[in-house]
Coordinates of C-alpha atoms in Angstrom, one line a residue:
Chain A
M1116 CA -1.8 -9.1 31.3
S1117 CA -5.0 -11.0 31.7
T1118 CA -5.0 -12.0 28.0
I1119 CA -1.5 -13.3 28.3
E1120 CA -2.4 -15.5 31.3
A1121 CA -5.7 -16.6 29.9
K1122 CA -4.5 -17.3 26.4
P1123 CA -2.4 -20.5 27.0
A1124 CA -5.1 -21.9 29.2
G1125 CA -7.8 -21.3 26.7
N1126 CA -5.7 -22.0 23.7
D1127 CA -3.5 -25.1 24.2
P1128 CA -4.2 -27.4 27.0
E1129 CA -0.6 -28.6 27.0
S1130 CA 0.7 -25.5 28.6
V1131 CA -1.8 -25.8 31.4
N1132 CA -0.3 -29.0 32.8
H1133 CA 3.1 -27.7 31.8
G1134 CA 2.5 -24.7 34.0
S1135 CA 2.1 -26.8 37.1
D1136 CA 5.1 -29.0 36.7
A1137 CA 7.5 -26.3 35.4
H1138 CA 6.9 -24.0 38.3
G1139 CA 9.5 -25.7 40.4
D1140 CA 12.5 -25.3 38.2
H1141 CA 11.4 -22.0 36.7
D1142 CA 13.4 -19.8 39.1
H1143 CA 16.9 -21.1 38.8
D1144 CA 17.2 -21.6 35.1
H1145 CA 15.5 -18.6 33.6
P1146 CA 17.4 -17.7 30.4
S1147 CA 18.6 -14.1 30.2
F1148 CA 16.3 -13.4 27.2
L1149 CA 13.2 -14.6 29.1
A1150 CA 11.4 -11.9 30.9
H1151 CA 10.7 -12.9 34.5
H1152 CA 6.9 -12.8 34.2
F1153 CA 7.0 -15.6 31.5
E1154 CA 7.3 -19.2 32.3
T1155 CA 8.7 -20.5 29.0
P1156 CA 10.2 -18.9 25.9
E1157 CA 7.3 -20.1 24.0
Q1158 CA 4.8 -18.3 26.2
Q1159 CA 6.9 -15.2 25.8
Y1160 CA 7.0 -15.6 22.0
D1161 CA 3.3 -16.3 21.8
S1162 CA 2.2 -13.3 23.8
G1163 CA 4.5 -11.0 21.8
K1164 CA 3.0 -12.4 18.7
L1165 CA -0.5 -11.9 19.8
G1166 CA 0.5 -8.3 20.5
I1167 CA 2.0 -7.7 17.1
W1168 CA -1.1 -9.3 15.4
I1169 CA -3.4 -6.9 17.3
F1170 CA -1.1 -4.0 16.2
L1171 CA -1.4 -5.2 12.6
V1172 CA -5.2 -5.2 12.9
T1173 CA -5.1 -1.6 13.9
E1174 CA -2.8 -0.9 10.9
V1175 CA -5.2 -2.7 8.5
L1176 CA -8.1 -0.6 9.9
F1177 CA -6.0 2.6 9.6
F1178 CA -5.3 2.0 6.0
S1179 CA -8.9 0.9 5.3
G1180 CA -9.9 4.5 5.9
M1181 CA -7.8 5.6 3.0
F1182 CA -8.9 2.7 0.8
C1183 CA -12.5 3.7 1.6
A1184 CA -11.8 7.2 0.5
Y1185 CA -10.2 5.8 -2.7
A1186 CA -13.2 3.6 -3.4
M1187 CA -15.7 6.4 -2.8
F1188 CA -14.0 8.9 -5.1
R1189 CA -13.4 6.3 -7.7
M1190 CA -17.0 5.3 -7.6
L1191 CA -18.2 8.9 -8.0
S1192 CA -15.8 9.8 -10.8
P1193 CA -14.2 6.8 -12.4
E1194 CA -13.0 8.8 -15.4
V1195 CA -10.9 11.0 -13.2
F1196 CA -9.1 8.0 -11.8
E1197 CA -8.7 6.5 -15.3
G1198 CA -7.2 9.6 -16.7
C1199 CA -5.0 10.6 -13.8
S1200 CA -3.6 7.1 -13.5
Q1201 CA -1.9 7.7 -16.8
F1202 CA 0.4 10.1 -15.1
L1203 CA 1.8 7.3 -12.9
N1204 CA 4.8 5.4 -14.4
T1205 CA 3.8 1.8 -14.4
K1206 CA 7.4 0.7 -14.9
L1207 CA 8.5 2.4 -11.7
G1208 CA 5.5 1.0 -9.8
A1209 CA 6.2 -2.6 -11.1
I1210 CA 9.9 -2.3 -10.2
N1211 CA 9.0 -1.1 -6.7
T1212 CA 6.6 -4.0 -6.3
G1213 CA 9.3 -6.4 -7.3
V1214 CA 11.8 -4.8 -4.9
L1215 CA 9.3 -5.0 -2.0
L1216 CA 8.4 -8.6 -2.8
F1217 CA 12.1 -9.4 -2.7
S1218 CA 12.5 -7.6 0.6
S1219 CA 9.7 -9.7 1.9
L1220 CA 11.6 -12.8 0.8
T1221 CA 14.8 -11.7 2.5
M1222 CA 12.8 -10.8 5.6
A1223 CA 11.1 -14.3 5.8
W1224 CA 14.6 -15.8 5.2
A1225 CA 16.0 -13.6 8.0
V1226 CA 13.3 -15.1 10.4
R1227 CA 14.4 -18.5 9.3
C1228 CA 18.1 -17.6 9.9
S1229 CA 17.3 -16.4 13.4
Q1230 CA 15.5 -19.7 14.2
T1231 CA 18.4 -21.8 12.8
E1232 CA 21.0 -19.5 14.5
E1233 CA 22.9 -18.6 11.3
Y1234 CA 24.1 -15.3 12.6
K1235 CA 26.2 -14.1 9.6
K1236 CA 23.4 -14.9 7.3
L1237 CA 20.8 -13.2 9.5
T1238 CA 22.8 -10.0 9.4
G1239 CA 23.1 -10.3 5.7
M1240 CA 19.4 -10.9 5.2
L1241 CA 18.4 -8.0 7.4
A1242 CA 20.9 -5.8 5.4
A1243 CA 19.3 -7.0 2.2
T1244 CA 15.9 -6.2 3.4
L1245 CA 17.0 -2.7 4.5
S1246 CA 18.7 -2.2 1.1
C1247 CA 15.5 -3.1 -0.7
A1248 CA 13.6 -0.6 1.5
M1249 CA 16.1 2.1 0.5
V1250 CA 15.9 1.2 -3.2
F1251 CA 12.1 1.5 -2.9
L1252 CA 12.4 4.9 -1.3
G1253 CA 14.9 6.0 -4.0
V1254 CA 12.5 5.1 -6.8
K1255 CA 9.7 6.9 -4.9
A1256 CA 11.8 10.0 -4.6
I1257 CA 12.2 10.1 -8.4
E1258 CA 8.5 9.5 -8.9
Y1259 CA 7.5 12.3 -6.4
S1260 CA 10.1 14.8 -7.6
H1261 CA 9.1 14.2 -11.2
K1262 CA 5.5 15.0 -10.4
F1263 CA 6.3 17.9 -8.2
N1264 CA 8.3 19.4 -11.1
M1265 CA 5.2 19.1 -13.3
G1266 CA 3.0 20.8 -10.8
I1267 CA 1.1 17.5 -10.2
L1268 CA 0.3 18.1 -6.6
P1269 CA -2.6 17.4 -4.2
A1270 CA -5.9 19.4 -4.5
G1271 CA -5.3 23.0 -3.8
F1272 CA -1.8 23.0 -5.1
F1273 CA -2.4 21.2 -8.4
Q1274 CA -1.2 23.4 -11.2
Y1275 CA -0.4 21.0 -14.1
D1276 CA -0.4 22.6 -17.5
P1277 CA -0.1 20.3 -20.5
A1278 CA 1.3 23.2 -22.6
H1279 CA 4.1 23.8 -20.2
P1280 CA 4.5 20.5 -18.3
H1281 CA 7.8 21.4 -16.7
I1282 CA 7.8 24.3 -14.3
E1283 CA 11.2 25.9 -14.9
D1284 CA 11.7 28.1 -11.8
G1285 CA 10.5 25.6 -9.3
P1286 CA 12.8 24.3 -6.5
N1287 CA 14.9 21.2 -7.1
Y1288 CA 12.6 18.8 -5.4
L1289 CA 14.8 15.7 -6.0
M1290 CA 17.7 17.4 -4.2
W1291 CA 15.6 18.2 -1.2
L1292 CA 14.2 14.6 -1.1
C1293 CA 17.7 13.2 -1.4
L1294 CA 19.2 15.5 1.2
P1295 CA 18.2 13.6 4.3
F1296 CA 19.4 10.3 2.9
A1297 CA 22.7 12.0 1.7
L1298 CA 23.2 13.3 5.3
F1299 CA 22.4 9.8 6.6
L1300 CA 25.0 8.3 4.3
V1301 CA 27.7 10.8 5.2
G1302 CA 26.9 10.4 8.9
I1303 CA 27.2 6.6 8.6
V1304 CA 30.5 6.8 6.6
V1305 CA 32.0 9.3 9.1
W1306 CA 30.9 7.1 12.0
L1307 CA 32.3 4.0 10.3
A1308 CA 35.7 5.8 9.8
V1309 CA 35.8 6.9 13.4
A1310 CA 34.9 3.4 14.7
F1311 CA 37.5 1.9 12.3
F1312 CA 40.3 4.1 13.6
Q1313 CA 39.2 3.5 17.2
G1314 CA 39.3 -0.2 16.5
D1315 CA 35.7 -0.7 17.7
K1316 CA 35.0 -4.0 15.9
F1317 CA 31.3 -4.2 16.9
K1318 CA 30.5 -0.7 15.5
V1319 CA 32.4 -1.5 12.3
A1320 CA 30.5 -4.7 11.9
V1321 CA 27.2 -2.8 12.3
L1322 CA 28.1 0.3 10.2
K1323 CA 29.6 -1.6 7.3
P1324 CA 26.2 -3.1 6.2
L1325 CA 24.5 0.2 7.0
T1326 CA 26.8 2.0 4.6
V1327 CA 25.7 -0.3 1.8
V1328 CA 22.1 0.3 3.0
A1329 CA 22.5 4.0 2.8
L1330 CA 24.1 3.8 -0.6
C1331 CA 21.2 1.7 -1.9
F1332 CA 18.9 4.8 -1.7
F1333 CA 21.0 6.3 -4.5
V1334 CA 20.9 3.0 -6.4
G1335 CA 17.2 3.4 -6.2
V1336 CA 17.4 7.0 -7.4
G1337 CA 19.6 6.0 -10.3
L1338 CA 17.3 3.1 -11.2
G1339 CA 14.3 5.5 -11.1
M1340 CA 16.1 8.1 -13.3
F1341 CA 17.0 5.4 -15.8
L1342 CA 13.4 4.1 -16.1
E1343 CA 11.9 7.6 -16.0
D1344 CA 14.2 8.8 -18.8
G1345 CA 13.4 5.7 -20.9
S1346 CA 9.8 6.6 -20.7
G1347 CA 10.3 10.3 -21.4
E1348 CA 9.1 10.1 -25.0
S1349 CA 6.1 8.1 -24.1
H1350 CA 5.3 10.7 -21.5
A1351 CA 5.3 13.4 -24.2
A1352 CA 3.1 11.3 -26.3
L1353 CA 0.8 10.7 -23.4
H1354 CA 0.3 14.5 -22.9
D1355 CA -0.9 14.7 -26.5
E1356 CA -3.1 11.7 -26.0
I1357 CA -4.7 13.2 -22.9
G1358 CA -5.3 16.4 -24.7
E1359 CA -7.1 14.6 -27.6
H1360 CA -9.0 12.5 -25.1
A1361 CA -10.4 15.5 -23.4
V1362 CA -11.3 17.0 -26.8
D1363 CA -13.0 13.8 -27.8
D1364 CA -15.0 13.8 -24.6
H1365 CA -16.2 17.3 -25.3
L1366 CA -17.4 16.3 -28.8
L1367 CA -19.0 13.2 -27.5
D1368 CA -20.8 15.0 -24.7
E1369 CA -23.5 16.5 -27.0
P1370 CA -24.7 13.4 -28.8
I1371 CA -25.0 11.7 -25.4
D1372 CA -27.0 14.6 -24.1
V1373 CA -29.3 14.4 -27.1
L1374 CA -29.8 10.7 -26.6
A1375 CA -30.5 11.1 -22.9
S1376 CA -33.0 13.8 -23.6
S1377 CA -34.8 11.9 -26.3
D1378 CA -35.2 9.2 -23.7
H1379 CA -36.7 11.6 -21.3
L1380 CA -38.9 13.1 -24.0
S1381 CA -40.5 9.7 -24.8
E1382 CA -41.1 9.0 -21.2
E1383 CA -42.7 12.3 -20.7
V1384 CA -45.0 11.8 -23.6
T1385 CA -46.1 8.5 -22.3
L1386 CA -46.7 10.1 -19.0
G1387 CA -49.0 12.5 -20.8
Q1388 CA -47.1 15.7 -19.9
T1389 CA -48.3 17.5 -23.0
E1390 CA -47.9 20.9 -21.5
Y1391 CA -44.4 20.9 -22.7
G1392 CA -45.4 19.8 -26.2
V1393 CA -44.2 22.9 -28.0
V1394 CA -41.1 23.2 -25.9
E1395 CA -40.3 19.6 -26.7
R1396 CA -40.5 20.1 -30.4
L1397 CA -38.3 23.2 -30.2
A1398 CA -35.8 21.3 -28.0
G1399 CA -35.7 18.6 -30.7
D1400 CA -33.4 21.0 -32.5
T1401 CA -29.9 20.4 -30.9
T1402 CA -29.0 24.1 -31.3
N1403 CA -31.7 24.9 -28.8
S1404 CA -29.5 23.7 -25.9
G1405 CA -31.1 26.0 -23.4
L1406 CA -34.6 24.5 -23.9
L1407 CA -33.1 21.1 -23.9
G1408 CA -31.5 21.7 -20.6
E1409 CA -34.6 23.1 -19.2
L1410 CA -36.6 20.0 -20.2
N1411 CA -34.0 17.7 -18.7
A1412 CA -33.9 19.7 -15.5
R1413 CA -37.7 19.4 -15.3
A1414 CA -37.6 15.7 -15.9
A1415 CA -35.0 15.3 -13.2
Q1416 CA -37.1 17.3 -10.9
A1417 CA -40.1 15.2 -11.6
E1418 CA -38.1 12.1 -11.0
M1419 CA -36.8 13.4 -7.7
A1420 CA -40.3 14.5 -6.7
T1421 CA -41.6 11.0 -6.9
G1422 CA -39.7 10.4 -3.8
S1423 CA -38.1 7.1 -5.0
V1424 CA -34.4 6.6 -4.5
I1425 CA -32.4 7.8 -7.5
L1426 CA -29.2 5.8 -7.9
N1427 CA -26.6 8.2 -9.1
K1428 CA -28.2 8.5 -12.5
D1429 CA -26.6 11.2 -14.6
G1430 CA -29.4 12.2 -16.9
G1431 CA -27.3 14.9 -18.6
V1432 CA -29.1 17.5 -16.7
D1433 CA -27.9 20.9 -17.8
A1434 CA -27.7 24.1 -15.8
T1435 CA -26.9 22.3 -12.5
I1436 CA -23.5 21.9 -10.8
H1437 CA -23.5 18.3 -12.0
A1438 CA -23.5 19.3 -15.6
T1439 CA -20.2 21.2 -15.6
P1440 CA -17.6 19.6 -17.8
R1441 CA -16.8 16.1 -16.5
D1442 CA -13.2 16.2 -17.7
F1443 CA -10.7 14.6 -15.4
L1444 CA -7.9 17.1 -15.8
T1445 CA -9.4 20.0 -13.8
P1446 CA -7.3 21.1 -10.8
S1447 CA -10.0 20.1 -8.3
R1448 CA -10.7 16.7 -9.9
A1449 CA -7.2 15.6 -10.7
G1450 CA -6.2 17.2 -7.4
V1451 CA -8.5 14.8 -5.6
F1452 CA -6.9 11.8 -7.3
F1453 CA -3.4 13.1 -6.5
S1454 CA -4.4 13.9 -2.9
I1455 CA -5.4 10.3 -2.5
Y1456 CA -2.3 9.2 -4.4
Y1457 CA 0.1 11.2 -2.2
C1458 CA -1.7 10.3 1.0
M1459 CA -1.8 6.6 0.4
T1460 CA 1.7 6.2 -1.0
G1461 CA 3.1 8.8 1.4
V1462 CA 1.7 7.0 4.5
H1463 CA 3.0 3.8 3.0
A1464 CA 6.4 5.4 2.6
I1465 CA 6.3 6.5 6.3
H1466 CA 5.7 2.9 7.2
I1467 CA 8.7 1.9 5.1
L1468 CA 10.7 4.5 7.0
A1469 CA 9.5 3.1 10.4
G1470 CA 10.3 -0.4 9.1
I1471 CA 13.8 0.8 8.3
G1472 CA 14.2 2.1 11.8
V1473 CA 13.2 -1.1 13.5
L1474 CA 15.2 -3.2 11.0
I1475 CA 18.4 -1.2 11.9
W1476 CA 17.6 -2.0 15.5
L1477 CA 17.4 -5.7 14.6
L1478 CA 20.6 -5.4 12.6
V1479 CA 22.5 -4.1 15.6
R1480 CA 21.0 -6.9 17.8
S1481 CA 21.8 -9.6 15.2
V1482 CA 25.5 -8.4 15.1
R1483 CA 25.4 -8.7 18.9
N1484 CA 24.1 -12.3 18.4
D1485 CA 21.0 -11.6 20.6
F1486 CA 18.8 -14.1 18.9
N1487 CA 18.6 -17.9 19.1
R1488 CA 16.1 -20.7 18.5
Q1489 CA 14.2 -19.8 21.6
Y1490 CA 14.4 -16.0 21.3
F1491 CA 13.7 -14.9 17.7
G1492 CA 10.5 -13.0 18.5
P1493 CA 11.7 -9.5 17.6
V1494 CA 12.8 -10.7 14.2
D1495 CA 9.5 -12.5 13.6
Y1496 CA 7.4 -9.5 14.8
V1497 CA 9.3 -7.0 12.6
G1498 CA 8.9 -9.5 9.8
L1499 CA 5.2 -9.6 10.2
Y1500 CA 5.0 -5.8 10.2
W1501 CA 7.2 -5.8 7.1
H1502 CA 5.0 -8.3 5.3
L1503 CA 1.9 -6.2 6.1
V1504 CA 3.6 -3.1 4.6
D1505 CA 4.3 -5.3 1.5
L1506 CA 0.7 -6.5 1.5
I1507 CA -0.6 -2.9 1.5
W1508 CA 1.6 -2.1 -1.5
I1509 CA 0.3 -5.3 -3.3
Y1510 CA -3.1 -3.5 -3.2
L1511 CA -1.9 0.0 -3.8
F1512 CA 0.1 -0.8 -7.0
P1513 CA -2.8 -2.1 -9.2
L1514 CA -5.3 0.3 -7.6
L1515 CA -3.3 3.4 -8.4
Y1516 CA -1.0 2.5 -11.3
L1517 CA -3.0 0.0 -13.3
I1518 CA -6.2 1.8 -14.1
R1519 CA -7.0 2.1 -17.8
Chain B
M904 CA 26.9 -18.6 22.5
S905 CA 26.2 -19.6 26.0
D906 CA 22.5 -19.4 25.1
H907 CA 23.0 -22.0 22.4
D908 CA 24.5 -24.5 24.8
H909 CA 21.8 -23.8 27.2
S910 CA 19.1 -24.3 24.7
S911 CA 20.3 -27.6 23.4
T912 CA 19.8 -29.1 26.9
D913 CA 16.3 -27.5 26.9
D914 CA 15.2 -28.8 23.6
H915 CA 13.4 -31.8 24.9
R916 CA 11.5 -29.6 27.4
E917 CA 8.1 -28.3 26.6
G918 CA 7.8 -24.6 25.7
Y919 CA 11.5 -24.4 24.7
N920 CA 11.5 -26.0 21.3
F921 CA 8.9 -24.2 19.3
A922 CA 10.8 -22.6 16.4
H923 CA 9.4 -23.6 13.0
P924 CA 11.9 -22.5 10.3
M925 CA 10.5 -22.2 6.9
P926 CA 12.3 -24.3 4.3
V927 CA 14.3 -22.2 1.9
P928 CA 12.9 -23.8 -1.3
M929 CA 9.4 -23.0 -0.1
L930 CA 10.3 -19.4 0.5
L931 CA 11.9 -19.1 -3.0
T932 CA 8.8 -20.8 -4.6
V933 CA 6.5 -18.4 -2.8
F934 CA 8.6 -15.5 -4.0
C935 CA 8.5 -16.8 -7.6
I936 CA 4.8 -17.2 -7.5
L937 CA 4.4 -13.6 -6.2
V938 CA 6.6 -12.2 -9.0
F939 CA 4.7 -14.2 -11.6
L940 CA 1.4 -12.8 -10.3
T941 CA 2.8 -9.3 -10.4
I942 CA 3.7 -9.8 -14.0
V943 CA 0.2 -11.1 -14.7
T944 CA -1.3 -8.0 -13.0
V945 CA 0.8 -5.7 -15.1
A946 CA 0.1 -7.7 -18.3
Q947 CA -3.7 -7.8 -17.8
A948 CA -3.8 -4.0 -17.5
S949 CA -3.2 -3.8 -21.3
F950 CA -6.3 -5.8 -22.1
D951 CA -9.8 -4.5 -21.8
F952 CA -12.0 -6.6 -19.6
G953 CA -14.6 -3.9 -19.2
S954 CA -16.5 -3.7 -15.9
I955 CA -14.9 -6.9 -14.4
D956 CA -11.5 -5.1 -14.6
V957 CA -11.5 -4.0 -11.0
A958 CA -12.6 -7.5 -9.9
I959 CA -9.7 -9.1 -11.8
V960 CA -7.1 -6.7 -10.3
M961 CA -8.5 -7.1 -6.8
G962 CA -8.7 -10.9 -7.3
I963 CA -5.0 -11.2 -8.2
A964 CA -4.0 -8.8 -5.4
T965 CA -6.0 -10.9 -2.9
I966 CA -4.4 -14.1 -4.1
K967 CA -1.0 -12.5 -3.6
A968 CA -2.1 -11.2 -0.2
I969 CA -3.3 -14.7 0.9
I970 CA 0.0 -16.2 -0.2
V971 CA 2.0 -13.7 1.7
A972 CA -0.1 -14.1 4.8
L973 CA 0.0 -17.9 4.7
F974 CA 3.6 -18.4 4.0
F975 CA 5.7 -15.3 4.7
M976 CA 3.6 -14.4 7.7
H977 CA 3.5 -18.1 8.9
L978 CA -0.3 -18.0 9.3
L979 CA -0.5 -21.6 7.9
Y980 CA 1.6 -22.9 10.8
D981 CA 0.5 -20.3 13.4
K982 CA -2.0 -20.6 16.1
P983 CA -5.5 -20.3 14.6
F984 CA -6.3 -17.6 17.2
N985 CA -3.9 -15.2 15.4
L986 CA -5.5 -16.0 12.1
A987 CA -8.9 -15.3 13.6
I988 CA -7.7 -11.9 14.9
F989 CA -6.3 -11.0 11.6
L990 CA -9.4 -12.0 9.7
S991 CA -11.6 -10.1 12.1
A992 CA -9.9 -7.0 10.9
F993 CA -11.1 -7.6 7.4
V994 CA -14.6 -8.3 8.6
F995 CA -14.7 -4.8 10.1
V996 CA -13.0 -3.3 7.0
G997 CA -15.7 -4.9 4.9
L998 CA -18.4 -3.5 7.1
F999 CA -16.8 0.0 7.1
V1000 CA -16.2 0.2 3.4
S1001 CA -19.5 -1.3 2.3
L1002 CA -21.6 0.8 4.6
T1003 CA -19.7 4.0 3.7
L1004 CA -19.9 3.3 0.0
S1005 CA -23.5 2.5 0.0
D1006 CA -24.3 5.6 1.9
S1007 CA -22.3 7.9 -0.5
W1008 CA -23.8 6.0 -3.4
L1009 CA -27.3 6.8 -2.3
T1010 CA -26.9 10.3 -1.0
S1011 CA -24.2 12.2 -2.7
K1012 CA -23.8 12.3 -6.4
D1013 CA -20.5 14.0 -6.6
F1014 CA -19.2 16.3 -3.9
I1015 CA -15.9 17.3 -5.5
P1016 CA -16.4 21.1 -6.0
V1017 CA -16.0 21.8 -9.7
D1018 CA -15.6 25.5 -10.1
D1019 CA -12.5 25.5 -12.3
A1020 CA -11.8 25.5 -16.0
V1021 CA -10.7 22.4 -17.8
I1022 CA -6.9 22.7 -18.1
T1023 CA -6.7 20.7 -21.3
S1024 CA -8.5 23.6 -23.1
T1025 CA -5.1 25.4 -23.2
V1026 CA -3.7 22.7 -25.5
E1027 CA -5.6 23.6 -28.5

C-alpha cells in the first residue's frame, strides 16, 4: 500500500498536484471499474503494472535457478550436452518458437484492441493467442511422447538403447498426454451444445472460440506428428552416427592420453624427478597403460600438492573416477541432460498452462465487454506475463535444441 | 457501453487518458524481425563457429529478448521505474549465475556419478 501511495508522488509530479484538485469530485464519479482506493484509472493501472513487473522479476529469478543448473552441467560436461541435443528435433523446436512468437504478436495486438475498444477483435486476438498456446502444447506432447517411447527419460529412469530405440510394451504415452485435452474438448463441446439449446447467448459466444482453442491442441499434435514422421529417417541415421561418434571417441581417447602423458613426462624431467626414470621409459610404451596411468596420477598428485588452484584441467589421469569413459550416452550423463531438459521445458509448459487459464478468464471478460480505454490493465498484465513466457522460450530453444 | 460514453467526457482530464495503443504496422514489423532472427539462429547452428558458438546464440537470443521487452512489453513507452525493476532482476541473475559457476568451476570437476556402462557399446 505504501508503495502505491508513494509511487506517484516520487515518480511523476503531475499526479501530486492532480491529487489535490481531484479529491473533490472523486466520490461522485467513480467509474465502476475503478477500485475505491484509487483516485484515477491511471493510478490503478500503474500500481497494477508495478505489481505485475515485480511478479515477473520473481519469475525471472525462479527460472534463473534452472538456467544456472544448465550452465553448470554444460560447463562440466559439454560433450554430453552436444551429444544429447541431437535427440531433440530442431524442426519441432523451431515451429514451436514461431508459434509462440505469433502468439506474442496476437497478445500485443489484443492489448491494443482493448485500448482502442475493438471488442470483437479483442476476443478474436485472445482466442488466437490461446490457440497458439494449444498448438505449442500439442507439439510438445508429440516431442515428449516420442522420447518417452524411446526410454529417453530423466536421470534414474533413462533407459535408451540404440539397438532397440523403441520400447514395444510401454504405455501409450501420447494417448495419456492427449487425454486431458480430449476431455477438455468434449466438455467444452457438450457445454456449448447445452448453452446453445438453452439459448444462453453469452455462454455460446464464450464457448465457440474455446471450442476452436481446444481443437487447436490436436492441430498441434497433427503438426508434430507430421514433422516427426518426416524426420524419421534422419533419426535412424542419427542413431548410427551417434554410435560411430562414440566409437571414434573411444579410439581417440588413447592418443590423447599419450600426448597428455608425454607432456607430463617432459615436465617431470625438467623438474628433476629422476626417481621415476625407469618407470617413465617403460610407460613410453603405450601398451603399458597401467604404468602410464600411475605416472599421470602421480603427476596430478604433485600438481595438487603444490596448493595452487587447478582449473578443471583434465590431464587424462587414469585409475580415478574422472577417467571413466567420458561418453555422453551413459544413463547417468544423458539422464542429467534430459533431467534438465524435462525440468526446464516442463516448467515452461506449466507456465503456458497457467497462461491458458488466465487467457480464458480474459476471453470471458472480453465477451462481457469489461475492458475500455481506461480499464485495460488485466489484458496488459496477462500480456506482460505471456511475453515473459515467450522470452524464456527464446532462450530455451537455442540452448537446448541448437547445440552442435 | 456506458463506460465508453463516460470515458469520452473524461478524456481531457488527467489520469483518465493514458492508453498508448501500439500501431499495428509496428507490431507486425517487430514480429517479422523476431521470425527473421529465429531463422538466423537455426541457420547459424549448421555452421561451426567454435568456441564463440554459445556467445553467438546467446547474443541473438538477447537481441530478440530486448526487442520483445521494448515493443511487445511496452518498456520503451513505459515508466522508467518498471524498466529499472525488470533490469534489476538480471543484475541479480548475473550475480547468482556467475558466482555459482565460478564456484563450481573451481571446486568440483564433475559431480555426475559415473558408475554405469556406456550404452553405445551395445551397438557394435
